[in-house]
Amino acid sequence: MARTTIKTDATRPHRRLWLPALACLTALGIASGSVADDTPEDPGRNFGFLPIEIFKLSWRNHSLLSGDFNSDGRQDVALVDNSHSRIDLLIQREERPSVEELPMLTGGDINRIDSHWRFEHRKLPVDRAIEAMAVGDFNGDGRADLACIGEPDRLLIYHQPEPGEERWTNRRELRLAEVNTTPWSIAAGDLNSDGRDDLAVLGKETTYLLYQGEEGRMKSPVEVRNTSERLSIAMIRDINGDGLNDLMYLARDVDKQKICARLQRRDGRLGPELRLDVEDPRGITVARINLDQPQALLAIDSSTGRLEVFRMKSDSDADDEIDLQPTHYGIGGRTSGSAGELATGDVDGDGRIDVVVTDPDAAQIIVFRQQGTEGLDSGQSYPSYLGAQQVRIADLDGDDRNEVIVLSEKERTVGISQWEDGRLSFPVTLDLEGTPEAIDVISESGSNGLPAGLLIVSKLSDYSVVSIQKTGDSWKPATIADDKTALTLSLDGSPESVQYRDLDGDGHAELFVTLERGREPQVFRFEDGKLTEIEHSGGVRLSGVSSKAIFRQDQAGKGLLVAQENFARQLRLDENGNWQVADQFGISGGNANIAGAGRLDLDGQPGDELALVDTRGSRLHVLREEDGLFRPWKQVELGSLRYSALHIADVNGDDRDELILLGSGQFLVIAAGQAGDRPQLELVTSYESPRKEPFLTDVVVGDLNNDGRPDVALTDVQKHAIELLDVAPDDTLRTALQFKVFESKSFSGSGEGGSQPREAIIADVTGDGLADLLLLAHDRLLLYPQDDGRQ
């Protein structure tokens, strides 16, 4: 039989009740707002609901969730009610109670609606405002518990009592600094594939991961650094169909919201942040809409109003097009404005290239260890100097293990750390004369050059250069010439950076010093036991060039690759000591500001590509050589990255260099030649409402017609309506049923009634094995029990 009727309760008079929002609940008239054709081709003929059931709550209720909250095997409902400092538990009754309180209708409450008998209202008191809530078993006892974010910085876990007990007295409280106090900033699920529910809590600087231990208690939080201060809507779902739960959320990037995912790896750890190709969703969820396919991402596009459905491509499904989308790694320090420095090298001695980043204001250094083909891990911080800025990685003592060298301007010192006992040690402070201002590494001693070691430019009364080597158990300046351990350096300003490299291709290195405030860099040669400046008599000038605009890793003898204004130049030092332009590279249009440049192979073909960082357009422009000229090939959006420096290194173990872009609060890794390697979303279907001017805001998934297949429900907060969609075997979305939740007054504007219904879930809360639709609107919970079609 056809199931298109939405029934009204015959035992209750049909009347319109004007609520405080001047709206009329159509529990008493929603049948007139339903749309479905009773034809064999119409999917709506298989949908139907029993009389609506209404429950009086509060205008401030939020976080509508379902779960078994009294261990009786039936699904109940939980909501936050901050107006009464409590959590409302609506416990499902098996049958109508024998004694019901009769409604008392007086002149003052003529519009009163008494709650249906379905739920017993239990109240869990709280002592602070609750901003977000999640359901899960957080102590391994098999019962549903509640985890909440309480203002301003508390994680509260309420454990369900033993069956038969009603008071939730077992509570754990944990302080989490700088958490996001917004709805849905907490999510529950198994994040390390051990069969136990864990928690993810979004913060401003970090995301907190709380893993449940074998003893049924949450372990100390693991902090993962965010790439944005504004994360929201956390979800734990298997987005890539590998059977492992992933962490998903929205990240604000400039003026756009990006859907992000951290995929769970086989070792149970979360990977780096992937930003998916979906922007500014008005509503999102991840669910299986086709039982023969993996879970899908359902997103309501804010620009078109359409519902779009995506699935993640597997490597075998990907095309051969090279994808240069970046992977994001958070490094903290976003709010301080102090940019640290990045270096690459094997820190832990496993033969793989790692990444270290200084966090000056937090007095720490962050080590991102390479995990082979999976790339870098999420980073671990270790204490270091306050104000640590410059950092290098090199084997200074010849023991085949690298040291990490840091310079702190604030503490006026240089220190050397080593990887010991599974961690990076605190730096050993060097005994230096004067204040160190710049460092570099001389990897090997030349026949007519400075000795190998740690090159330090310091200032006492004048500037000087020393090369530090290890002698016995101590670090000391090496002898440079004529028993001298320091050479005077005549600089025209404070040094910003120093490099020791061959700039003119004669086989001998020069000392290249960039100066602060954009002063012209200076070049020195080591000859006759002293450093002599190379005077410029002509050529191009480098005044105004920052050290960050100079590509440090260019091949020796090829000079410098320098970013300047709207182009980049390959410069070489001629025999007269003047800078000559060997080549120049630009992009079309004159509005770019090229702040960084680098060379590496990104397409897997012979020859390197040229990467240009445009900070004005916030883009990476990749140029590829064709017919002897570098022409535009790819563009990569960099979003809110405040560019600081460019590096190249093989950080995923594929024997090819990756491009690394450092910015404030994060760095990006763009892998070379990653055709088919990076997970991508593929649009599989979309849906546009046939109604006039809809404003869809939320999407939920469940079987609402008991045919064994998931259906989709959409909320329209402008027309205060619901659309039910049938999902065909080929993923096509078809309108099944539409109805209004309540009517605004005829003389009211289009915005009357507010953004309602504001929340929706699908769950069996009537105990008949059929999924029901629950809506939170104004100060009411509306339950639409699914009709089994037998009456």
JSON list of N, CA and C in Angstrom, two decimals, residues 683-738:
[
{"chain": "A", "resi": 683, "resn": "LEU", "atom": "N", "xyz": [33.04, 13.89, -7.07]},
{"chain": "A", "resi": 683, "resn": "LEU", "atom": "CA", "xyz": [31.61, 14.15, -7.01]},
{"chain": "A", "resi": 683, "resn": "LEU", "atom": "C", "xyz": [30.86, 13.01, -7.69]},
{"chain": "A", "resi": 684, "resn": "VAL", "atom": "N", "xyz": [29.98, 12.35, -6.95]},
{"chain": "A", "resi": 684, "resn": "VAL", "atom": "CA", "xyz": [29.26, 11.20, -7.52]},
{"chain": "A", "resi": 684, "resn": "VAL", "atom": "C", "xyz": [27.81, 11.55, -7.85]},
{"chain": "A", "resi": 685, "resn": "THR", "atom": "N", "xyz": [27.22, 12.53, -7.17]},
{"chain": "A", "resi": 685, "resn": "THR", "atom": "CA", "xyz": [25.86, 12.94, -7.48]},
{"chain": "A", "resi": 685, "resn": "THR", "atom": "C", "xyz": [25.57, 14.26, -6.79]},
{"chain": "A", "resi": 686, "resn": "SER", "atom": "N", "xyz": [24.52, 14.92, -7.20]},
{"chain": "A", "resi": 686, "resn": "SER", "atom": "CA", "xyz": [24.08, 16.16, -6.56]},
{"chain": "A", "resi": 686, "resn": "SER", "atom": "C", "xyz": [22.57, 16.25, -6.63]},
{"chain": "A", "resi": 687, "resn": "TYR", "atom": "N", "xyz": [22.03, 17.16, -5.83]},
{"chain": "A", "resi": 687, "resn": "TYR", "atom": "CA", "xyz": [20.58, 17.31, -5.75]},
{"chain": "A", "resi": 687, "resn": "TYR", "atom": "C", "xyz": [20.25, 18.79, -5.60]},
{"chain": "A", "resi": 688, "resn": "GLU", "atom": "N", "xyz": [19.30, 19.25, -6.41]},
{"chain": "A", "resi": 688, "resn": "GLU", "atom": "CA", "xyz": [18.80, 20.62, -6.30]},
{"chain": "A", "resi": 688, "resn": "GLU", "atom": "C", "xyz": [17.31, 20.58, -6.00]},
{"chain": "A", "resi": 689, "resn": "SER", "atom": "N", "xyz": [16.92, 21.28, -4.95]},
{"chain": "A", "resi": 689, "resn": "SER", "atom": "CA", "xyz": [15.53, 21.25, -4.52]},
{"chain": "A", "resi": 689, "resn": "SER", "atom": "C", "xyz": [14.62, 21.83, -5.60]},
{"chain": "A", "resi": 690, "resn": "PRO", "atom": "N", "xyz": [13.47, 21.18, -5.86]},
{"chain": "A", "resi": 690, "resn": "PRO", "atom": "CA", "xyz": [12.53, 21.72, -6.84]},
{"chain": "A", "resi": 690, "resn": "PRO", "atom": "C", "xyz": [11.70, 22.88, -6.28]},
{"chain": "A", "resi": 691, "resn": "ARG", "atom": "N", "xyz": [11.78, 23.14, -4.97]},
{"chain": "A", "resi": 691, "resn": "ARG", "atom": "CA", "xyz": [10.99, 24.20, -4.37]},
{"chain": "A", "resi": 691, "resn": "ARG", "atom": "C", "xyz": [11.58, 25.57, -4.68]},
{"chain": "A", "resi": 692, "resn": "LYS", "atom": "N", "xyz": [10.77, 26.59, -4.57]},
{"chain": "A", "resi": 692, "resn": "LYS", "atom": "CA", "xyz": [11.18, 27.95, -4.87]},
{"chain": "A", "resi": 692, "resn": "LYS", "atom": "C", "xyz": [11.97, 28.53, -3.69]},
{"chain": "A", "resi": 693, "resn": "GLU", "atom": "N", "xyz": [13.15, 29.02, -3.98]},
{"chain": "A", "resi": 693, "resn": "GLU", "atom": "CA", "xyz": [14.01, 29.69, -3.01]},
{"chain": "A", "resi": 693, "resn": "GLU", "atom": "C", "xyz": [14.19, 28.90, -1.72]},
{"chain": "A", "resi": 694, "resn": "PRO", "atom": "N", "xyz": [14.65, 27.68, -1.81]},
{"chain": "A", "resi": 694, "resn": "PRO", "atom": "CA", "xyz": [14.92, 26.92, -0.58]},
{"chain": "A", "resi": 694, "resn": "PRO", "atom": "C", "xyz": [16.21, 27.42, 0.07]},
{"chain": "A", "resi": 695, "resn": "PHE", "atom": "N", "xyz": [16.36, 27.15, 1.35]},
{"chain": "A", "resi": 695, "resn": "PHE", "atom": "CA", "xyz": [17.60, 27.46, 2.06]},
{"chain": "A", "resi": 695, "resn": "PHE", "atom": "C", "xyz": [17.95, 26.26, 2.92]},
{"chain": "A", "resi": 696, "resn": "LEU", "atom": "N", "xyz": [18.60, 25.28, 2.28]},
{"chain": "A", "resi": 696, "resn": "LEU", "atom": "CA", "xyz": [18.95, 24.03, 2.95]},
{"chain": "A", "resi": 696, "resn": "LEU", "atom": "C", "xyz": [20.16, 24.25, 3.86]},
{"chain": "A", "resi": 697, "resn": "THR", "atom": "N", "xyz": [20.09, 23.73, 5.08]},
{"chain": "A", "resi": 697, "resn": "THR", "atom": "CA", "xyz": [21.17, 23.97, 6.03]},
{"chain": "A", "resi": 697, "resn": "THR", "atom": "C", "xyz": [21.72, 22.71, 6.67]},
{"chain": "A", "resi": 698, "resn": "ASP", "atom": "N", "xyz": [20.98, 21.65, 6.76]},
{"chain": "A", "resi": 698, "resn": "ASP", "atom": "CA", "xyz": [21.46, 20.46, 7.46]},
{"chain": "A", "resi": 698, "resn": "ASP", "atom": "C", "xyz": [21.05, 19.22, 6.69]},
{"chain": "A", "resi": 699, "resn": "VAL", "atom": "N", "xyz": [21.84, 18.16, 6.86]},
{"chain": "A", "resi": 699, "resn": "VAL", "atom": "CA", "xyz": [21.59, 16.91, 6.15]},
{"chain": "A", "resi": 699, "resn": "VAL", "atom": "C", "xyz": [21.84, 15.76, 7.12]},
{"chain": "A", "resi": 700, "resn": "VAL", "atom": "N", "xyz": [20.90, 14.82, 7.20]},
{"chain": "A", "resi": 700, "resn": "VAL", "atom": "CA", "xyz": [21.05, 13.63, 8.03]},
{"chain": "A", "resi": 700, "resn": "VAL", "atom": "C", "xyz": [20.65, 12.42, 7.20]},
{"chain": "A", "resi": 701, "resn": "VAL", "atom": "N", "xyz": [21.17, 11.25, 7.57]},
{"chain": "A", "resi": 701, "resn": "VAL", "atom": "CA", "xyz": [20.99, 10.04, 6.78]},
{"chain": "A", "resi": 701, "resn": "VAL", "atom": "C", "xyz": [20.46, 8.92, 7.66]},
{"chain": "A", "resi": 702, "resn": "GLY", "atom": "N", "xyz": [19.48, 8.17, 7.16]},
{"chain": "A", "resi": 702, "resn": "GLY", "atom": "CA", "xyz": [18.94, 7.02, 7.86]},
{"chain": "A", "resi": 702, "resn": "GLY", "atom": "C", "xyz": [17.85, 6.37, 7.03]},
{"chain": "A", "resi": 703, "resn": "ASP", "atom": "N", "xyz": [17.46, 5.17, 7.40]},
{"chain": "A", "resi": 703, "resn": "ASP", "atom": "CA", "xyz": [16.41, 4.44, 6.66]},
{"chain": "A", "resi": 703, "resn": "ASP", "atom": "C", "xyz": [15.05, 4.86, 7.19]},
{"chain": "A", "resi": 704, "resn": "LEU", "atom": "N", "xyz": [14.39, 5.77, 6.48]},
{"chain": "A", "resi": 704, "resn": "LEU", "atom": "CA", "xyz": [13.11, 6.32, 6.94]},
{"chain": "A", "resi": 704, "resn": "LEU", "atom": "C", "xyz": [11.90, 5.66, 6.28]},
{"chain": "A", "resi": 705, "resn": "ASN", "atom": "N", "xyz": [12.10, 4.63, 5.49]},
{"chain": "A", "resi": 705, "resn": "ASN", "atom": "CA", "xyz": [10.96, 3.91, 4.93]},
{"chain": "A", "resi": 705, "resn": "ASN", "atom": "C", "xyz": [11.11, 2.39, 5.05]},
{"chain": "A", "resi": 706, "resn": "ASN", "atom": "N", "xyz": [12.07, 1.95, 5.85]},
{"chain": "A", "resi": 706, "resn": "ASN", "atom": "CA", "xyz": [12.24, 0.54, 6.19]},
{"chain": "A", "resi": 706, "resn": "ASN", "atom": "C", "xyz": [12.40, -0.36, 4.98]},
{"chain": "A", "resi": 707, "resn": "ASP", "atom": "N", "xyz": [13.12, 0.15, 3.97]},
{"chain": "A", "resi": 707, "resn": "ASP", "atom": "CA", "xyz": [13.37, -0.68, 2.80]},
{"chain": "A", "resi": 707, "resn": "ASP", "atom": "C", "xyz": [14.79, -1.25, 2.80]},
{"chain": "A", "resi": 708, "resn": "GLY", "atom": "N", "xyz": [15.51, -1.03, 3.92]},
{"chain": "A", "resi": 708, "resn": "GLY", "atom": "CA", "xyz": [16.87, -1.54, 4.03]},
{"chain": "A", "resi": 708, "resn": "GLY", "atom": "C", "xyz": [17.92, -0.68, 3.37]},
{"chain": "A", "resi": 709, "resn": "ARG", "atom": "N", "xyz": [17.51, 0.47, 2.83]},
{"chain": "A", "resi": 709, "resn": "ARG", "atom": "CA", "xyz": [18.46, 1.37, 2.18]},
{"chain": "A", "resi": 709, "resn": "ARG", "atom": "C", "xyz": [18.40, 2.73, 2.87]},
{"chain": "A", "resi": 710, "resn": "PRO", "atom": "N", "xyz": [19.55, 3.42, 2.99]},
{"chain": "A", "resi": 710, "resn": "PRO", "atom": "CA", "xyz": [19.55, 4.73, 3.63]},
{"chain": "A", "resi": 710, "resn": "PRO", "atom": "C", "xyz": [18.79, 5.76, 2.80]},
{"chain": "A", "resi": 711, "resn": "ASP", "atom": "N", "xyz": [18.17, 6.70, 3.48]},
{"chain": "A", "resi": 711, "resn": "ASP", "atom": "CA", "xyz": [17.53, 7.85, 2.86]},
{"chain": "A", "resi": 711, "resn": "ASP", "atom": "C", "xyz": [18.18, 9.12, 3.40]},
{"chain": "A", "resi": 712, "resn": "VAL", "atom": "N", "xyz": [17.86, 10.24, 2.80]},
{"chain": "A", "resi": 712, "resn": "VAL", "atom": "CA", "xyz": [18.46, 11.52, 3.17]},
{"chain": "A", "resi": 712, "resn": "VAL", "atom": "C", "xyz": [17.37, 12.49, 3.55]},
{"chain": "A", "resi": 713, "resn": "ALA", "atom": "N", "xyz": [17.57, 13.19, 4.67]},
{"chain": "A", "resi": 713, "resn": "ALA", "atom": "CA", "xyz": [16.63, 14.24, 5.10]},
{"chain": "A", "resi": 713, "resn": "ALA", "atom": "C", "xyz": [17.36, 15.57, 5.12]},
{"chain": "A", "resi": 714, "resn": "LEU", "atom": "N", "xyz": [16.75, 16.60, 4.54]},
{"chain": "A", "resi": 714, "resn": "LEU", "atom": "CA", "xyz": [17.31, 17.94, 4.48]},
{"chain": "A", "resi": 714, "resn": "LEU", "atom": "C", "xyz": [16.41, 18.90, 5.23]},
{"chain": "A", "resi": 715, "resn": "THR", "atom": "N", "xyz": [17.00, 19.85, 5.94]},
{"chain": "A", "resi": 715, "resn": "THR", "atom": "CA", "xyz": [16.21, 20.87, 6.63]},
{"chain": "A", "resi": 715, "resn": "THR", "atom": "C", "xyz": [16.34, 22.19, 5.89]},
{"chain": "A", "resi": 716, "resn": "ASP", "atom": "N", "xyz": [15.23, 22.91, 5.82]},
{"chain": "A", "resi": 716, "resn": "ASP", "atom": "CA", "xyz": [15.17, 24.24, 5.21]},
{"chain": "A", "resi": 716, "resn": "ASP", "atom": "C", "xyz": [14.74, 25.21, 6.30]},
{"chain": "A", "resi": 717, "resn": "VAL", "atom": "N", "xyz": [15.67, 26.02, 6.79]},
{"chain": "A", "resi": 717, "resn": "VAL", "atom": "CA", "xyz": [15.35, 26.90, 7.92]},
{"chain": "A", "resi": 717, "resn": "VAL", "atom": "C", "xyz": [14.66, 28.18, 7.49]},
{"chain": "A", "resi": 718, "resn": "GLN", "atom": "N", "xyz": [14.64, 28.46, 6.21]},
{"chain": "A", "resi": 718, "resn": "GLN", "atom": "CA", "xyz": [13.94, 29.66, 5.73]},
{"chain": "A", "resi": 718, "resn": "GLN", "atom": "C", "xyz": [12.46, 29.38, 5.52]},
{"chain": "A", "resi": 719, "resn": "LYS", "atom": "N", "xyz": [12.15, 28.23, 4.94]},
{"chain": "A", "resi": 719, "resn": "LYS", "atom": "CA", "xyz": [10.76, 27.84, 4.75]},
{"chain": "A", "resi": 719, "resn": "LYS", "atom": "C", "xyz": [10.28, 26.92, 5.86]},
{"chain": "A", "resi": 720, "resn": "HIS", "atom": "N", "xyz": [11.16, 26.61, 6.82]},
{"chain": "A", "resi": 720, "resn": "HIS", "atom": "CA", "xyz": [10.83, 25.75, 7.96]},
{"chain": "A", "resi": 720, "resn": "HIS", "atom": "C", "xyz": [10.22, 24.44, 7.47]},
{"chain": "A", "resi": 721, "resn": "ALA", "atom": "N", "xyz": [10.97, 23.78, 6.59]},
{"chain": "A", "resi": 721, "resn": "ALA", "atom": "CA", "xyz": [10.45, 22.59, 5.91]},
{"chain": "A", "resi": 721, "resn": "ALA", "atom": "C", "xyz": [11.48, 21.47, 5.93]},
{"chain": "A", "resi": 722, "resn": "ILE", "atom": "N", "xyz": [11.00, 20.28, 5.59]},
{"chain": "A", "resi": 722, "resn": "ILE", "atom": "CA", "xyz": [11.83, 19.08, 5.49]},
{"chain": "A", "resi": 722, "resn": "ILE", "atom": "C", "xyz": [11.67, 18.50, 4.10]},
{"chain": "A", "resi": 723, "resn": "GLU", "atom": "N", "xyz": [12.78, 18.08, 3.52]},
{"chain": "A", "resi": 723, "resn": "GLU", "atom": "CA", "xyz": [12.75, 17.34, 2.27]},
{"chain": "A", "resi": 723, "resn": "GLU", "atom": "C", "xyz": [13.35, 15.95, 2.51]},
{"chain": "A", "resi": 724, "resn": "LEU", "atom": "N", "xyz": [12.64, 14.93, 2.12]},
{"chain": "A", "resi": 724, "resn": "LEU", "atom": "CA", "xyz": [13.13, 13.56, 2.21]},
{"chain": "A", "resi": 724, "resn": "LEU", "atom": "C", "xyz": [13.52, 13.08, 0.82]},
{"chain": "A", "resi": 725, "resn": "LEU", "atom": "N", "xyz": [14.71, 12.50, 0.72]},
{"chain": "A", "resi": 725, "resn": "LEU", "atom": "CA", "xyz": [15.24, 12.06, -0.57]},
{"chain": "A", "resi": 725, "resn": "LEU", "atom": "C", "xyz": [15.44, 10.56, -0.56]},
{"chain": "A", "resi": 726, "resn": "ASP", "atom": "N", "xyz": [15.04, 9.95, -1.65]},
{"chain": "A", "resi": 726, "resn": "ASP", "atom": "CA", "xyz": [15.31, 8.53, -1.88]},
{"chain": "A", "resi": 726, "resn": "ASP", "atom": "C", "xyz": [16.62, 8.40, -2.64]},
{"chain": "A", "resi": 727, "resn": "VAL", "atom": "N", "xyz": [17.43, 7.40, -2.26]},
{"chain": "A", "resi": 727, "resn": "VAL", "atom": "CA", "xyz": [18.71, 7.17, -2.92]},
{"chain": "A", "resi": 727, "resn": "VAL", "atom": "C", "xyz": [18.59, 5.94, -3.81]},
{"chain": "A", "resi": 728, "resn": "ALA", "atom": "N", "xyz": [18.73, 6.14, -5.11]},
{"chain": "A", "resi": 728, "resn": "ALA", "atom": "CA", "xyz": [18.64, 5.04, -6.06]},
{"chain": "A", "resi": 728, "resn": "ALA", "atom": "C", "xyz": [19.93, 4.21, -6.02]},
{"chain": "A", "resi": 729, "resn": "PRO", "atom": "N", "xyz": [19.90, 2.98, -6.53]},
{"chain": "A", "resi": 729, "resn": "PRO", "atom": "CA", "xyz": [21.11, 2.14, -6.53]},
{"chain": "A", "resi": 729, "resn": "PRO", "atom": "C", "xyz": [22.30, 2.78, -7.23]},
{"chain": "A", "resi": 730, "resn": "ASP", "atom": "N", "xyz": [22.05, 3.69, -8.19]},
{"chain": "A", "resi": 730, "resn": "ASP", "atom": "CA", "xyz": [23.16, 4.36, -8.88]},
{"chain": "A", "resi": 730, "resn": "ASP", "atom": "C", "xyz": [23.52, 5.69, -8.22]},
{"chain": "A", "resi": 731, "resn": "ASP", "atom": "N", "xyz": [23.06, 5.90, -6.98]},
{"chain": "A", "resi": 731, "resn": "ASP", "atom": "CA", "xyz": [23.34, 7.09, -6.17]},
{"chain": "A", "resi": 731, "resn": "ASP", "atom": "C", "xyz": [22.51, 8.30, -6.55]},
{"chain": "A", "resi": 732, "resn": "THR", "atom": "N", "xyz": [21.63, 8.18, -7.52]},
{"chain": "A", "resi": 732, "resn": "THR", "atom": "CA", "xyz": [20.77, 9.30, -7.87]},
{"chain": "A", "resi": 732, "resn": "THR", "atom": "C", "xyz": [19.87, 9.66, -6.69]},
{"chain": "A", "resi": 733, "resn": "LEU", "atom": "N", "xyz": [19.77, 10.97, -6.41]},
{"chain": "A", "resi": 733, "resn": "LEU", "atom": "CA", "xyz": [18.92, 11.46, -5.32]},
{"chain": "A", "resi": 733, "resn": "LEU", "atom": "C", "xyz": [17.60, 11.95, -5.91]},
{"chain": "A", "resi": 734, "resn": "ARG", "atom": "N", "xyz": [16.49, 11.44, -5.37]},
{"chain": "A", "resi": 734, "resn": "ARG", "atom": "CA", "xyz": [15.17, 11.80, -5.89]},
{"chain": "A", "resi": 734, "resn": "ARG", "atom": "C", "xyz": [14.29, 12.31, -4.76]},
{"chain": "A", "resi": 735, "resn": "THR", "atom": "N", "xyz": [13.55, 13.38, -5.05]},
{"chain": "A", "resi": 735, "resn": "THR", "atom": "CA", "xyz": [12.62, 13.91, -4.06]},
{"chain": "A", "resi": 735, "resn": "THR", "atom": "C", "xyz": [11.56, 12.87, -3.74]},
{"chain": "A", "resi": 736, "resn": "ALA", "atom": "N", "xyz": [11.41, 12.56, -2.45]},
{"chain": "A", "resi": 736, "resn": "ALA", "atom": "CA", "xyz": [10.40, 11.59, -2.03]},
{"chain": "A", "resi": 736, "resn": "ALA", "atom": "C", "xyz": [9.23, 12.27, -1.34]},
{"chain": "A", "resi": 737, "resn": "LEU", "atom": "N", "xyz": [9.54, 13.22, -0.46]},
{"chain": "A", "resi": 737, "resn": "LEU", "atom": "CA", "xyz": [8.48, 13.83, 0.34]},
{"chain": "A", "resi": 737, "resn": "LEU", "atom": "C", "xyz": [8.96, 15.19, 0.83]},
{"chain": "A", "resi": 738, "resn": "GLN", "atom": "N", "xyz": [8.06, 16.15, 0.85]},
{"chain": "A", "resi": 738, "resn": "GLN", "atom": "CA", "xyz": [8.35, 17.48, 1.37]},
{"chain": "A", "resi": 738, "resn": "GLN", "atom": "C", "xyz": [7.20, 17.90, 2.27]}
]
